[in-house]
Amino acid sequence: MSSDQRAHLLDAMRPKYVGAPIKRTEDPRLLTGKGDYTADRKPDRPLHLAFLRSGQPHARIAGIDISAAQAAPGVVAVLAADDIADDFKPVIPFSRMPNYYATPIVPLACKKVRYVGEAVVAVIATSRYLAEDALELIEVDYEPLRPIARAEMAVADGAPLLHEEAGTNVLIAREFKKGNVAADLKAAAVRVSGRFEMTRKAPLAMEPRSCCAEYDKRRDAITLYTSSNIPGIVRDAISESLNLPGHRLRVVAPDVGGSFGSKGSLYPEELLICIAARKLRRSIKWTADRLEDVSSSSQAFAEVVDAEMGFDANGVATSLEADVIGDVGAFSIYPWTCGLEPVQVVSFLPGPYKIASYRGSVRGVATCKPPTGPYRGVGRPISTFVTERLMDLGARALGIDPLEIRRRNLVRAEEFPYRIASGIIWDKTGFVECLDAAAETAGYDALRKQQAEARKQGRLFGIGIASYAELTGIGSRISAAPGMPINTGSETAKITIDSTGSITAAFGVASHGQGLETTLAQIVSDDLGARFEDVRVVQGDSDEVPMSTGTYASRSAVLGGGAAKHASKLLQEKIKRVASHLLEANADDIEVHDGNAVVLGTDRAVSFKQIAKAVYSDMKTLPVEAREELSASYTYDPINGTTAAATHIAAVEVDPATCFVKILKFVVAEDCGRIINPMIVDGQVHGGVAQGIGAALFEELIYDDDGQLLSASLVDYVIPSAPEVPLMDVVHVESESAVAGGFRGMGEGGTIGAPAAIANAIADALSPLDIDVSILPMTPERIFRLIEQAKLKAKGQADD
Amino acid sequence: MKPAKFEYVLPSTVGAAVAALVASKGEGKVLAGGQSLLPLLNFRMARPAVLVDLNAISGLSYIEERSDRIAIGALTRHRELEQSPLIAAKLPVMAAAMRHVAHLAIRNRGTIGGSLSHADPAAELPMLSVFYDATISVQGPDGRRTIAAEEFFVDALTNCLEPEEIVVEIEFPILQHDGWAFEEVARRFGDFALASIAVSVRPGPAGLKEARVALMGVADTPLRLREAEQELIAMELDNRTPQRFSEIVVSKVSPNDDLHASGEYRKHLLAQLSKRALQTALAAKG
């Protein structure tokens, strides 16, 4: 081979699409109103469903009178728990975890209601208007029980039980231990501690949850369109619950307008709509309104963490102890269980740091609220908030700069793979590199000088740092949720070249805004040697691959991308074999790029279209045994998964007149391995940070002591809008991971780092007033109270 | 979240609209911009039997100068007030406040008659009508009558209209002032005010000859602080005046706690805004 040829080969092998800022294939349709969402489905003469939801936080259902509703105009059916009792088996969110009680999931409240918003009766009518009219005619006779509105009420002596069969309101309890924390804390030069809280939050996707069960009379089959990011899991669960085999149940997640975790669990509504469609032999539609979505979709956080960290005199964190209580709501969710969020808090508390000894205990407690579930970042927003606050408190106590104390504690490049005290193993990632890159981009030293100047003028200017690491793209060796029996460790790609030479790449992953149609096509184009525009990505459809669990836990680039790479390579081998016949060359001398198979160093080439014609249509060109179907399928399992990490730096100013926080600067330096599409990575970071700002400053679901949701509308549930989100700088530390393609998952990091960085910045800003930040969101009201208390305290000290 | 059934009428004159309200026997509701009413209908918190849509009535949308007053038709959209050169020249406090009214899409639909009738205590136009001493013309079965703005707002979300009456016009006297300021704090730009104040002043030979002060977001209705105005006029002007003024303003209100802010925090905000507003107004008077 001449050197010219070698150069040519390397050029052809260089990724052409992976790494390129290709505009998202999805965007033209989504941005011009041509998206096809579940609510856009138009099955033949559909019926419409509306739910009567509980207005009681905790009550026994003594009776339900549906007779007037049944007689109302347009009403086809009214269903309560008794009417569907024989139509399903409860879905059990099973786990092998000890000290865990799996609350059964049923479509409609049975015998009692456990939160305001729980579905009690379903009305199916010829229009949603008529269905809602009929809801008003239903009489439910509730016998109120004492509500359990707060976690501390649930564990108090003599508290009423939400699930009597469980015998306790503590649905999950666990403890992680390593080393002798008590001794290490005792020996520490400095101990810092606090009681930290992140209040309950709504994931709040722009598209509310929506289902459309399309009934096929000919086959007694259902296609459930659902705004879900786990259509495969929903298919398997409904199939089992309704005893409806997979060939008569297809679950499709069409265009989905965001999830952030709220569409990542099985919902009672999905069971109910399939039961009703089957019973009535009709297609049925339901879309949650905003009130239903906020009050019945899975929620986030709601944890209080008592934590203490010990440092030696050099600022090395030696020990960490934490007790977590999670207010998990009324039910355990399927398949993740109610342990998902709170257990992940204790799993990740040591973070990216080499803390030698650790004890983390957690209790997940049932209350009269909607279940908590996956939310972008799962557990890590609060574990990072706690650990990063403790790092700053330690730095302050020891007189060490916050940047420096992190540098002394982060796992360093030569120390990977590193097992942290909670047992998680970090593979090689740029922890320190992210810290340094963020500090450099933020102009950290200059920021500190700016702060000194601002303080001279009496301004409240603060800088906050947060470093974190997360596990992404996890394989079969690690369970996505603790002790969960379903396999979340693999994904399948099936790539086919049809008789026109076009390529369809089918996946079970389910994009709900991440741009997987673009990024997976980029990977397939490179690894198959195709033109990007010839590749169509099909995803979110349970019929496309035998088994899939969907898109969550920052897994789709790693697992879907890995499967795409392997399947592409297998298919490329087939192309080469066919081309070797057509070009009369050795398969090893053929390279495939831009939709052509080319004999190395020559201009002899055949296009995919010609190859497809030779294989499928033209019966003379190829010998029969060479007519291989141009299709390849591969199921990829990264076994362990890979780490992703970042450092966020925020600079803020608190206005003492309004008590508002203004974010002056926000920098993210992140390591997501090899970047598939830098525009999409930046977009994920921007969106994640915007949500993190929501968690840090704005968003809070407020329940009163009777378990009533007070902030159920977007007037009262305040989310950041464009003016509240600052411009941000995003820097990429692209250290390749060990998984196929060198990718790492990166969809969640923004929400993990931002709340902690902003909390530290506010604490830094308020430190001249001796104010600590231990609860998020830091609303103007909370800042006002803290400043008032600080004034009183200062006055008291002055008076003394 | 669908409204309960209602009958919809689209009259082409105010008289026909009033007749439709009379015919509804107290079960009618007027639809103007719909920015507050439609959510109430969808939540089924409002369940009118008849919805009387004013949008086909011509001649209800205008901004006119009439010697010492500006007359505004009830169907005039917020966006028109925001962009009107006449408003900017003659009612500068209104011009400054209009950009705080919700968001662009809402300003494109919302009307002044609708906003006043809805009587939200944290909305700008009710507060401006009180600040300017506006006169609200309403038409009912017995013809027209006028109501002073301060009489119009009875309670939170409650006005003094009879069920068959419709707001048709609002007249704003052109204020002779030399310095003025409008200050508002909301969680996000465009949200309902947590606290807000409008101030205008006219200097006299010593101190101030006239002063005007109105608040919103701190009580069940917008407030005109006539006592505080007199106290301000009585004050000698020095560099402590804004602080003393802010203490007077805060002493006049006792806002309630709600989801967004405690009464104490609202008072804190009001104190800050009052000080700032008076400083601005005094600086502008030259």
mmCIF file with all atom_site columns, C-alpha atoms in Angstrom, chain A residues 2-103:
data_model
loop_
_atom_site.group_PDB
_atom_site.id
_atom_site.type_symbol
_atom_site.label_atom_id
_atom_site.label_alt_id
_atom_site.label_comp_id
_atom_site.label_asym_id
_atom_site.label_entity_id
_atom_site.label_seq_id
_atom_site.pdbx_PDB_ins_code
_atom_site.Cartn_x
_atom_site.Cartn_y
_atom_site.Cartn_z
_atom_site.occupancy
_atom_site.B_iso_or_equiv
_atom_site.pdbx_formal_charge
_atom_site.auth_seq_id
_atom_site.auth_comp_id
_atom_site.auth_asym_id
_atom_site.auth_atom_id
_atom_site.pdbx_PDB_model_num
ATOM 1   C CA . SER A 1 2   ? 1.461   3.350  -0.952 1.00 0.00 ? 2   SER A CA 1
ATOM 2   C CA . SER A 1 3   ? 1.619   6.160  1.561  1.00 0.00 ? 3   SER A CA 1
ATOM 3   C CA . ASP A 1 4   ? -0.942  8.048  -0.499 1.00 0.00 ? 4   ASP A CA 1
ATOM 4   C CA . GLN A 1 5   ? -3.350  5.214  -0.078 1.00 0.00 ? 5   GLN A CA 1
ATOM 5   C CA . ARG A 1 6   ? -2.748  5.105  3.650  1.00 0.00 ? 6   ARG A CA 1
ATOM 6   C CA . ALA A 1 7   ? -3.490  8.788  3.970  1.00 0.00 ? 7   ALA A CA 1
ATOM 7   C CA . HIS A 1 8   ? -6.642  8.216  1.986  1.00 0.00 ? 8   HIS A CA 1
ATOM 8   C CA . LEU A 1 9   ? -7.673  5.395  4.284  1.00 0.00 ? 9   LEU A CA 1
ATOM 9   C CA . LEU A 1 10  ? -7.122  7.437  7.433  1.00 0.00 ? 10  LEU A CA 1
ATOM 10  C CA . ASP A 1 11  ? -9.085  10.257 5.928  1.00 0.00 ? 11  ASP A CA 1
ATOM 11  C CA . ALA A 1 12  ? -11.976 7.958  5.215  1.00 0.00 ? 12  ALA A CA 1
ATOM 12  C CA . MET A 1 13  ? -11.890 6.489  8.705  1.00 0.00 ? 13  MET A CA 1
ATOM 13  C CA . ARG A 1 14  ? -11.860 9.800  10.475 1.00 0.00 ? 14  ARG A CA 1
ATOM 14  C CA . PRO A 1 15  ? -15.255 10.501 11.925 1.00 0.00 ? 15  PRO A CA 1
ATOM 15  C CA . LYS A 1 16  ? -17.004 12.879 9.655  1.00 0.00 ? 16  LYS A CA 1
ATOM 16  C CA . TYR A 1 17  ? -20.247 13.387 11.461 1.00 0.00 ? 17  TYR A CA 1
ATOM 17  C CA . VAL A 1 18  ? -19.450 12.516 15.081 1.00 0.00 ? 18  VAL A CA 1
ATOM 18  C CA . GLY A 1 19  ? -18.080 15.705 16.589 1.00 0.00 ? 19  GLY A CA 1
ATOM 19  C CA . ALA A 1 20  ? -19.730 17.971 14.025 1.00 0.00 ? 20  ALA A CA 1
ATOM 20  C CA . PRO A 1 21  ? -22.246 20.634 15.076 1.00 0.00 ? 21  PRO A CA 1
ATOM 21  C CA . ILE A 1 22  ? -24.989 19.279 12.833 1.00 0.00 ? 22  ILE A CA 1
ATOM 22  C CA . LYS A 1 23  ? -28.355 20.997 13.130 1.00 0.00 ? 23  LYS A CA 1
ATOM 23  C CA . ARG A 1 24  ? -30.961 18.750 14.673 1.00 0.00 ? 24  ARG A CA 1
ATOM 24  C CA . THR A 1 25  ? -32.976 16.749 12.142 1.00 0.00 ? 25  THR A CA 1
ATOM 25  C CA . GLU A 1 26  ? -36.001 16.992 14.458 1.00 0.00 ? 26  GLU A CA 1
ATOM 26  C CA . ASP A 1 27  ? -36.056 20.753 14.694 1.00 0.00 ? 27  ASP A CA 1
ATOM 27  C CA . PRO A 1 28  ? -37.713 21.803 11.423 1.00 0.00 ? 28  PRO A CA 1
ATOM 28  C CA . ARG A 1 29  ? -40.816 19.790 12.291 1.00 0.00 ? 29  ARG A CA 1
ATOM 29  C CA . LEU A 1 30  ? -40.808 20.582 16.006 1.00 0.00 ? 30  LEU A CA 1
ATOM 30  C CA . LEU A 1 31  ? -40.221 24.291 15.571 1.00 0.00 ? 31  LEU A CA 1
ATOM 31  C CA . THR A 1 32  ? -42.819 24.776 12.859 1.00 0.00 ? 32  THR A CA 1
ATOM 32  C CA . GLY A 1 33  ? -45.650 23.072 14.708 1.00 0.00 ? 33  GLY A CA 1
ATOM 33  C CA . LYS A 1 34  ? -45.439 19.902 12.653 1.00 0.00 ? 34  LYS A CA 1
ATOM 34  C CA . GLY A 1 35  ? -44.455 17.621 15.489 1.00 0.00 ? 35  GLY A CA 1
ATOM 35  C CA . ASP A 1 36  ? -46.643 14.573 16.010 1.00 0.00 ? 36  ASP A CA 1
ATOM 36  C CA . TYR A 1 37  ? -47.369 14.392 19.725 1.00 0.00 ? 37  TYR A CA 1
ATOM 37  C CA . THR A 1 38  ? -49.672 11.914 21.418 1.00 0.00 ? 38  THR A CA 1
ATOM 38  C CA . ALA A 1 39  ? -52.478 14.491 21.610 1.00 0.00 ? 39  ALA A CA 1
ATOM 39  C CA . ASP A 1 40  ? -52.181 14.934 17.821 1.00 0.00 ? 40  ASP A CA 1
ATOM 40  C CA . ARG A 1 41  ? -53.248 11.322 17.187 1.00 0.00 ? 41  ARG A CA 1
ATOM 41  C CA . LYS A 1 42  ? -56.497 11.038 15.287 1.00 0.00 ? 42  LYS A CA 1
ATOM 42  C CA . PRO A 1 43  ? -57.811 7.517  15.640 1.00 0.00 ? 43  PRO A CA 1
ATOM 43  C CA . ASP A 1 44  ? -61.214 6.645  14.227 1.00 0.00 ? 44  ASP A CA 1
ATOM 44  C CA . ARG A 1 45  ? -64.015 8.248  16.313 1.00 0.00 ? 45  ARG A CA 1
ATOM 45  C CA . PRO A 1 46  ? -62.055 8.320  19.557 1.00 0.00 ? 46  PRO A CA 1
ATOM 46  C CA . LEU A 1 47  ? -63.664 8.584  22.967 1.00 0.00 ? 47  LEU A CA 1
ATOM 47  C CA . HIS A 1 48  ? -62.314 10.996 25.555 1.00 0.00 ? 48  HIS A CA 1
ATOM 48  C CA . LEU A 1 49  ? -61.413 10.254 29.096 1.00 0.00 ? 49  LEU A CA 1
ATOM 49  C CA . ALA A 1 50  ? -61.466 12.491 32.145 1.00 0.00 ? 50  ALA A CA 1
ATOM 50  C CA . PHE A 1 51  ? -60.492 11.544 35.678 1.00 0.00 ? 51  PHE A CA 1
ATOM 51  C CA . LEU A 1 52  ? -62.222 12.448 38.877 1.00 0.00 ? 52  LEU A CA 1
ATOM 52  C CA . ARG A 1 53  ? -59.296 12.997 41.181 1.00 0.00 ? 53  ARG A CA 1
ATOM 53  C CA . SER A 1 54  ? -59.223 12.973 44.917 1.00 0.00 ? 54  SER A CA 1
ATOM 54  C CA . GLY A 1 55  ? -59.566 16.289 46.686 1.00 0.00 ? 55  GLY A CA 1
ATOM 55  C CA . GLN A 1 56  ? -58.842 14.451 49.936 1.00 0.00 ? 56  GLN A CA 1
ATOM 56  C CA . PRO A 1 57  ? -55.291 13.806 51.073 1.00 0.00 ? 57  PRO A CA 1
ATOM 57  C CA . HIS A 1 58  ? -56.193 10.654 53.013 1.00 0.00 ? 58  HIS A CA 1
ATOM 58  C CA . ALA A 1 59  ? -59.641 9.143  53.223 1.00 0.00 ? 59  ALA A CA 1
ATOM 59  C CA . ARG A 1 60  ? -61.517 5.884  53.124 1.00 0.00 ? 60  ARG A CA 1
ATOM 60  C CA . ILE A 1 61  ? -63.853 5.555  50.155 1.00 0.00 ? 61  ILE A CA 1
ATOM 61  C CA . ALA A 1 62  ? -67.159 4.546  51.734 1.00 0.00 ? 62  ALA A CA 1
ATOM 62  C CA . GLY A 1 63  ? -69.087 4.633  48.492 1.00 0.00 ? 63  GLY A CA 1
ATOM 63  C CA . ILE A 1 64  ? -69.160 5.978  44.970 1.00 0.00 ? 64  ILE A CA 1
ATOM 64  C CA . ASP A 1 65  ? -72.363 6.885  43.178 1.00 0.00 ? 65  ASP A CA 1
ATOM 65  C CA . ILE A 1 66  ? -71.848 7.040  39.434 1.00 0.00 ? 66  ILE A CA 1
ATOM 66  C CA . SER A 1 67  ? -75.473 6.691  38.350 1.00 0.00 ? 67  SER A CA 1
ATOM 67  C CA . ALA A 1 68  ? -76.061 10.350 37.447 1.00 0.00 ? 68  ALA A CA 1
ATOM 68  C CA . ALA A 1 69  ? -72.774 10.511 35.543 1.00 0.00 ? 69  ALA A CA 1
ATOM 69  C CA . GLN A 1 70  ? -73.661 7.375  33.599 1.00 0.00 ? 70  GLN A CA 1
ATOM 70  C CA . ALA A 1 71  ? -76.877 9.011  32.450 1.00 0.00 ? 71  ALA A CA 1
ATOM 71  C CA . ALA A 1 72  ? -75.217 12.271 31.420 1.00 0.00 ? 72  ALA A CA 1
ATOM 72  C CA . PRO A 1 73  ? -75.137 13.306 27.742 1.00 0.00 ? 73  PRO A CA 1
ATOM 73  C CA . GLY A 1 74  ? -72.357 11.743 25.695 1.00 0.00 ? 74  GLY A CA 1
ATOM 74  C CA . VAL A 1 75  ? -71.150 9.445  28.448 1.00 0.00 ? 75  VAL A CA 1
ATOM 75  C CA . VAL A 1 76  ? -70.191 5.962  27.261 1.00 0.00 ? 76  VAL A CA 1
ATOM 76  C CA . ALA A 1 77  ? -68.791 4.528  30.463 1.00 0.00 ? 77  ALA A CA 1
ATOM 77  C CA . VAL A 1 78  ? -67.983 5.440  34.029 1.00 0.00 ? 78  VAL A CA 1
ATOM 78  C CA . LEU A 1 79  ? -65.386 3.262  35.712 1.00 0.00 ? 79  LEU A CA 1
ATOM 79  C CA . ALA A 1 80  ? -64.383 3.031  39.349 1.00 0.00 ? 80  ALA A CA 1
ATOM 80  C CA . ALA A 1 81  ? -62.069 0.501  41.014 1.00 0.00 ? 81  ALA A CA 1
ATOM 81  C CA . ASP A 1 82  ? -64.834 -2.114 41.426 1.00 0.00 ? 82  ASP A CA 1
ATOM 82  C CA . ASP A 1 83  ? -65.723 -1.968 37.734 1.00 0.00 ? 83  ASP A CA 1
ATOM 83  C CA . ILE A 1 84  ? -62.260 -3.000 36.571 1.00 0.00 ? 84  ILE A CA 1
ATOM 84  C CA . ALA A 1 85  ? -61.208 -5.311 39.384 1.00 0.00 ? 85  ALA A CA 1
ATOM 85  C CA . ASP A 1 86  ? -61.077 -8.364 37.074 1.00 0.00 ? 86  ASP A CA 1
ATOM 86  C CA . ASP A 1 87  ? -59.333 -6.618 34.208 1.00 0.00 ? 87  ASP A CA 1
ATOM 87  C CA . PHE A 1 88  ? -55.790 -6.330 35.503 1.00 0.00 ? 88  PHE A CA 1
ATOM 88  C CA . LYS A 1 89  ? -53.225 -7.508 38.003 1.00 0.00 ? 89  LYS A CA 1
ATOM 89  C CA . PRO A 1 90  ? -51.648 -4.802 40.204 1.00 0.00 ? 90  PRO A CA 1
ATOM 90  C CA . VAL A 1 91  ? -48.175 -3.813 39.093 1.00 0.00 ? 91  VAL A CA 1
ATOM 91  C CA . ILE A 1 92  ? -45.622 -4.347 41.821 1.00 0.00 ? 92  ILE A CA 1
ATOM 92  C CA . PRO A 1 93  ? -42.513 -2.169 41.860 1.00 0.00 ? 93  PRO A CA 1
ATOM 93  C CA . PHE A 1 94  ? -40.435 -5.037 43.119 1.00 0.00 ? 94  PHE A CA 1
ATOM 94  C CA . SER A 1 95  ? -36.944 -4.737 44.519 1.00 0.00 ? 95  SER A CA 1
ATOM 95  C CA . ARG A 1 96  ? -34.526 -7.082 46.244 1.00 0.00 ? 96  ARG A CA 1
ATOM 96  C CA . MET A 1 97  ? -33.650 -4.297 48.678 1.00 0.00 ? 97  MET A CA 1
ATOM 97  C CA . PRO A 1 98  ? -34.094 -5.284 52.303 1.00 0.00 ? 98  PRO A CA 1
ATOM 98  C CA . ASN A 1 99  ? -36.364 -3.069 54.398 1.00 0.00 ? 99  ASN A CA 1
ATOM 99  C CA . TYR A 1 100 ? -38.454 -2.152 51.412 1.00 0.00 ? 100 TYR A CA 1
ATOM 100 C CA . TYR A 1 101 ? -42.207 -2.363 51.003 1.00 0.00 ? 101 TYR A CA 1
ATOM 101 C CA . ALA A 1 102 ? -43.486 -2.337 47.409 1.00 0.00 ? 102 ALA A CA 1
ATOM 102 C CA . THR A 1 103 ? -46.826 -0.540 47.272 1.00 0.00 ? 103 THR A CA 1
#
